[in-house]
mmCIF file of C-alpha atoms in Angstrom:
data_model
loop_
_atom_site.group_PDB
_atom_site.id
_atom_site.type_symbol
_atom_site.label_atom_id
_atom_site.label_comp_id
_atom_site.label_asym_id
_atom_site.label_seq_id
_atom_site.Cartn_x
_atom_site.Cartn_y
_atom_site.Cartn_z
ATOM 1 C CA MET A 21 63.527 -38.958 28.617
ATOM 2 C CA VAL A 22 62.786 -42.231 26.851
ATOM 3 C CA SER A 23 59.278 -41.112 25.907
ATOM 4 C CA ASP A 24 60.713 -37.996 24.217
ATOM 5 C CA GLU A 25 63.032 -40.146 22.095
ATOM 6 C CA VAL A 26 60.150 -42.442 21.129
ATOM 7 C CA ARG A 27 58.012 -39.433 20.196
ATOM 8 C CA ARG A 28 60.832 -38.002 18.068
ATOM 9 C CA GLY A 29 61.329 -41.349 16.364
ATOM 10 C CA ILE A 30 57.625 -41.646 15.550
ATOM 11 C CA THR A 31 57.520 -38.087 14.230
ATOM 12 C CA ASN A 32 60.573 -38.668 12.028
ATOM 13 C CA ALA A 33 59.082 -41.913 10.731
ATOM 14 C CA ARG A 34 55.856 -40.124 9.769
ATOM 15 C CA ILE A 35 57.740 -37.341 7.977
ATOM 16 C CA ASN A 36 59.917 -39.845 6.115
ATOM 17 C CA GLU A 37 56.845 -41.856 5.139
ATOM 18 C CA ASP A 38 55.120 -38.730 3.807
ATOM 19 C CA ASN A 39 58.227 -37.919 1.772
ATOM 20 C CA ALA A 40 58.284 -41.465 0.388
ATOM 21 C CA ASN A 41 54.708 -40.953 -0.774
ATOM 22 C CA ILE A 42 55.815 -37.773 -2.549
ATOM 23 C CA VAL A 43 58.602 -39.675 -4.323
ATOM 24 C CA PHE A 44 56.255 -42.432 -5.446
ATOM 25 C CA ALA A 45 53.786 -39.799 -6.719
ATOM 26 C CA GLU A 46 56.602 -38.123 -8.676
ATOM 27 C CA LEU A 47 57.562 -41.475 -10.162
ATOM 28 C CA PHE A 48 53.941 -42.114 -11.149
ATOM 29 C CA PHE A 49 53.710 -38.762 -12.940
ATOM 30 C CA ILE A 50 56.981 -39.511 -14.742
ATOM 31 C CA ASP A 51 55.604 -42.918 -15.763
ATOM 32 C CA VAL A 52 52.448 -41.265 -17.118
ATOM 33 C CA ALA A 53 54.576 -38.716 -18.994
ATOM 34 C CA ILE A 54 56.632 -41.528 -20.534
ATOM 35 C CA GLY A 55 53.481 -43.327 -21.630
ATOM 36 C CA PHE A 56 51.957 -40.141 -22.999
ATOM 37 C CA TYR A 57 55.124 -39.077 -24.812
ATOM 38 C CA THR A 58 55.626 -42.475 -26.447
ATOM 39 C CA GLN A 59 51.864 -42.971 -26.879
ATOM 40 C CA SER A 60 52.311 -46.531 -25.705
ATOM 41 C CA TRP A 61 50.699 -48.452 -22.868
ATOM 42 C CA ILE A 62 53.652 -50.847 -22.969
ATOM 43 C CA TRP A 63 56.171 -48.096 -22.181
ATOM 44 C CA PHE A 64 53.912 -46.794 -19.431
ATOM 45 C CA GLY A 65 53.601 -50.293 -17.959
ATOM 46 C CA ALA A 66 57.341 -50.920 -18.163
ATOM 47 C CA ALA A 67 58.109 -47.604 -16.490
ATOM 48 C CA PHE A 68 55.384 -48.211 -13.896
ATOM 49 C CA VAL A 69 56.939 -51.553 -12.941
ATOM 50 C CA CYS A 70 60.609 -50.551 -13.199
ATOM 51 C CA SER A 71 60.586 -47.193 -11.413
ATOM 52 C CA PRO A 72 59.546 -48.518 -7.980
ATOM 53 C CA VAL A 73 61.986 -51.408 -8.385
ATOM 54 C CA ALA A 74 64.791 -48.925 -9.091
ATOM 55 C CA VAL A 75 64.061 -47.224 -5.769
ATOM 56 C CA PHE A 76 64.996 -50.394 -3.889
ATOM 57 C CA ILE A 77 68.326 -50.971 -5.685
ATOM 58 C CA PRO A 78 71.021 -49.206 -3.616
ATOM 59 C CA VAL A 79 73.025 -47.494 -6.371
ATOM 60 C CA LEU A 80 70.047 -46.689 -8.584
ATOM 61 C CA ASN A 81 68.039 -45.121 -5.776
ATOM 62 C CA LEU A 82 70.761 -42.553 -5.056
ATOM 63 C CA LEU A 83 71.060 -41.745 -8.746
ATOM 64 C CA LEU A 84 67.276 -41.517 -9.130
ATOM 65 C CA MET A 85 66.900 -39.215 -6.108
ATOM 66 C CA LEU A 86 69.680 -36.974 -7.436
ATOM 67 C CA ILE A 87 68.021 -36.794 -10.863
ATOM 68 C CA LEU A 88 64.637 -35.982 -9.298
ATOM 69 C CA SER A 89 66.260 -33.236 -7.189
ATOM 70 C CA ILE A 90 67.943 -31.769 -10.259
ATOM 71 C CA CYS A 91 64.556 -31.779 -12.021
ATOM 72 C CA ARG A 92 63.129 -29.785 -9.127
ATOM 73 C CA GLY A 93 66.001 -27.331 -9.512
ATOM 74 C CA VAL A 94 65.247 -26.971 -13.226
ATOM 75 C CA ILE A 95 61.581 -26.319 -12.416
ATOM 76 C CA GLY A 96 62.669 -23.690 -9.886
ATOM 77 C CA TYR A 97 64.920 -22.068 -12.474
ATOM 78 C CA SER A 98 62.118 -22.063 -15.038
ATOM 79 C CA THR A 99 59.795 -20.443 -12.530
ATOM 80 C CA GLY A 100 62.409 -17.813 -11.717
ATOM 81 C CA THR A 101 62.762 -16.804 -15.370
ATOM 82 C CA LEU A 102 59.355 -15.179 -15.033
ATOM 83 C CA PHE A 103 61.002 -12.612 -12.725
ATOM 84 C CA SER A 104 64.750 -12.166 -13.313
ATOM 85 C CA THR A 105 68.037 -13.998 -13.752
ATOM 86 C CA SER A 106 68.972 -13.710 -10.093
ATOM 87 C CA ALA A 107 65.537 -15.013 -9.091
ATOM 88 C CA SER A 108 66.090 -17.966 -11.416
ATOM 89 C CA VAL A 109 69.354 -18.887 -9.728
ATOM 90 C CA ILE A 110 68.018 -18.466 -6.201
ATOM 91 C CA LEU A 111 64.831 -20.436 -6.893
ATOM 92 C CA ALA A 112 66.848 -23.180 -8.615
ATOM 93 C CA ILE A 113 69.121 -23.542 -5.582
ATOM 94 C CA ILE A 114 66.212 -23.517 -3.124
ATOM 95 C CA ALA A 115 64.222 -26.034 -5.181
ATOM 96 C CA PHE A 116 67.249 -28.312 -5.581
ATOM 97 C CA LEU A 117 68.051 -28.280 -1.867
ATOM 98 C CA ALA A 118 64.401 -28.814 -0.928
ATOM 99 C CA GLY A 119 64.266 -31.680 -3.407
ATOM 100 C CA CYS A 120 67.384 -33.232 -1.896
ATOM 101 C CA GLY A 121 65.836 -32.974 1.557
ATOM 102 C CA VAL A 122 62.581 -34.591 0.490
ATOM 103 C CA HIS A 123 64.144 -37.295 -1.656
ATOM 104 C CA PHE A 124 66.893 -38.374 0.693
ATOM 105 C CA SER A 125 64.476 -38.300 3.627
ATOM 106 C CA ALA A 126 62.264 -40.613 1.601
ATOM 107 C CA LEU A 127 65.203 -42.978 1.128
ATOM 108 C CA THR A 128 65.320 -43.397 4.896
ATOM 109 C CA SER A 129 61.733 -44.597 4.912
ATOM 110 C CA ILE A 130 62.191 -46.733 1.792
ATOM 111 C CA SER A 131 65.287 -48.419 3.212
ATOM 112 C CA ASP A 132 63.245 -49.488 6.247
ATOM 113 C CA ILE A 133 61.010 -51.579 3.978
ATOM 114 C CA ASP A 134 62.310 -55.129 3.749
#
């Protein structure tokens, strides 16, 4: 009984850690996009330093995860426009909910870091 709970805890920790890696990769791509858009190494560096810090601030991390999930929903909607309007809506909802799952699971792992 105890060994099953330990196994579940280890499995959940691994999944949450993988999701945290996904979030940090998303943040890195956003930082690169900011640097590329502004054509400035300074903006890239500022975003590269500030985005991981924002993940550890309690109010900002919730807002950031919500924004990233909404971005996934927009990407899902854009993908769905290749097919039909109803596909756009369905893919947007699925992408948003999947994004919420990944991002808020990552917050569990990130909050364990002290």
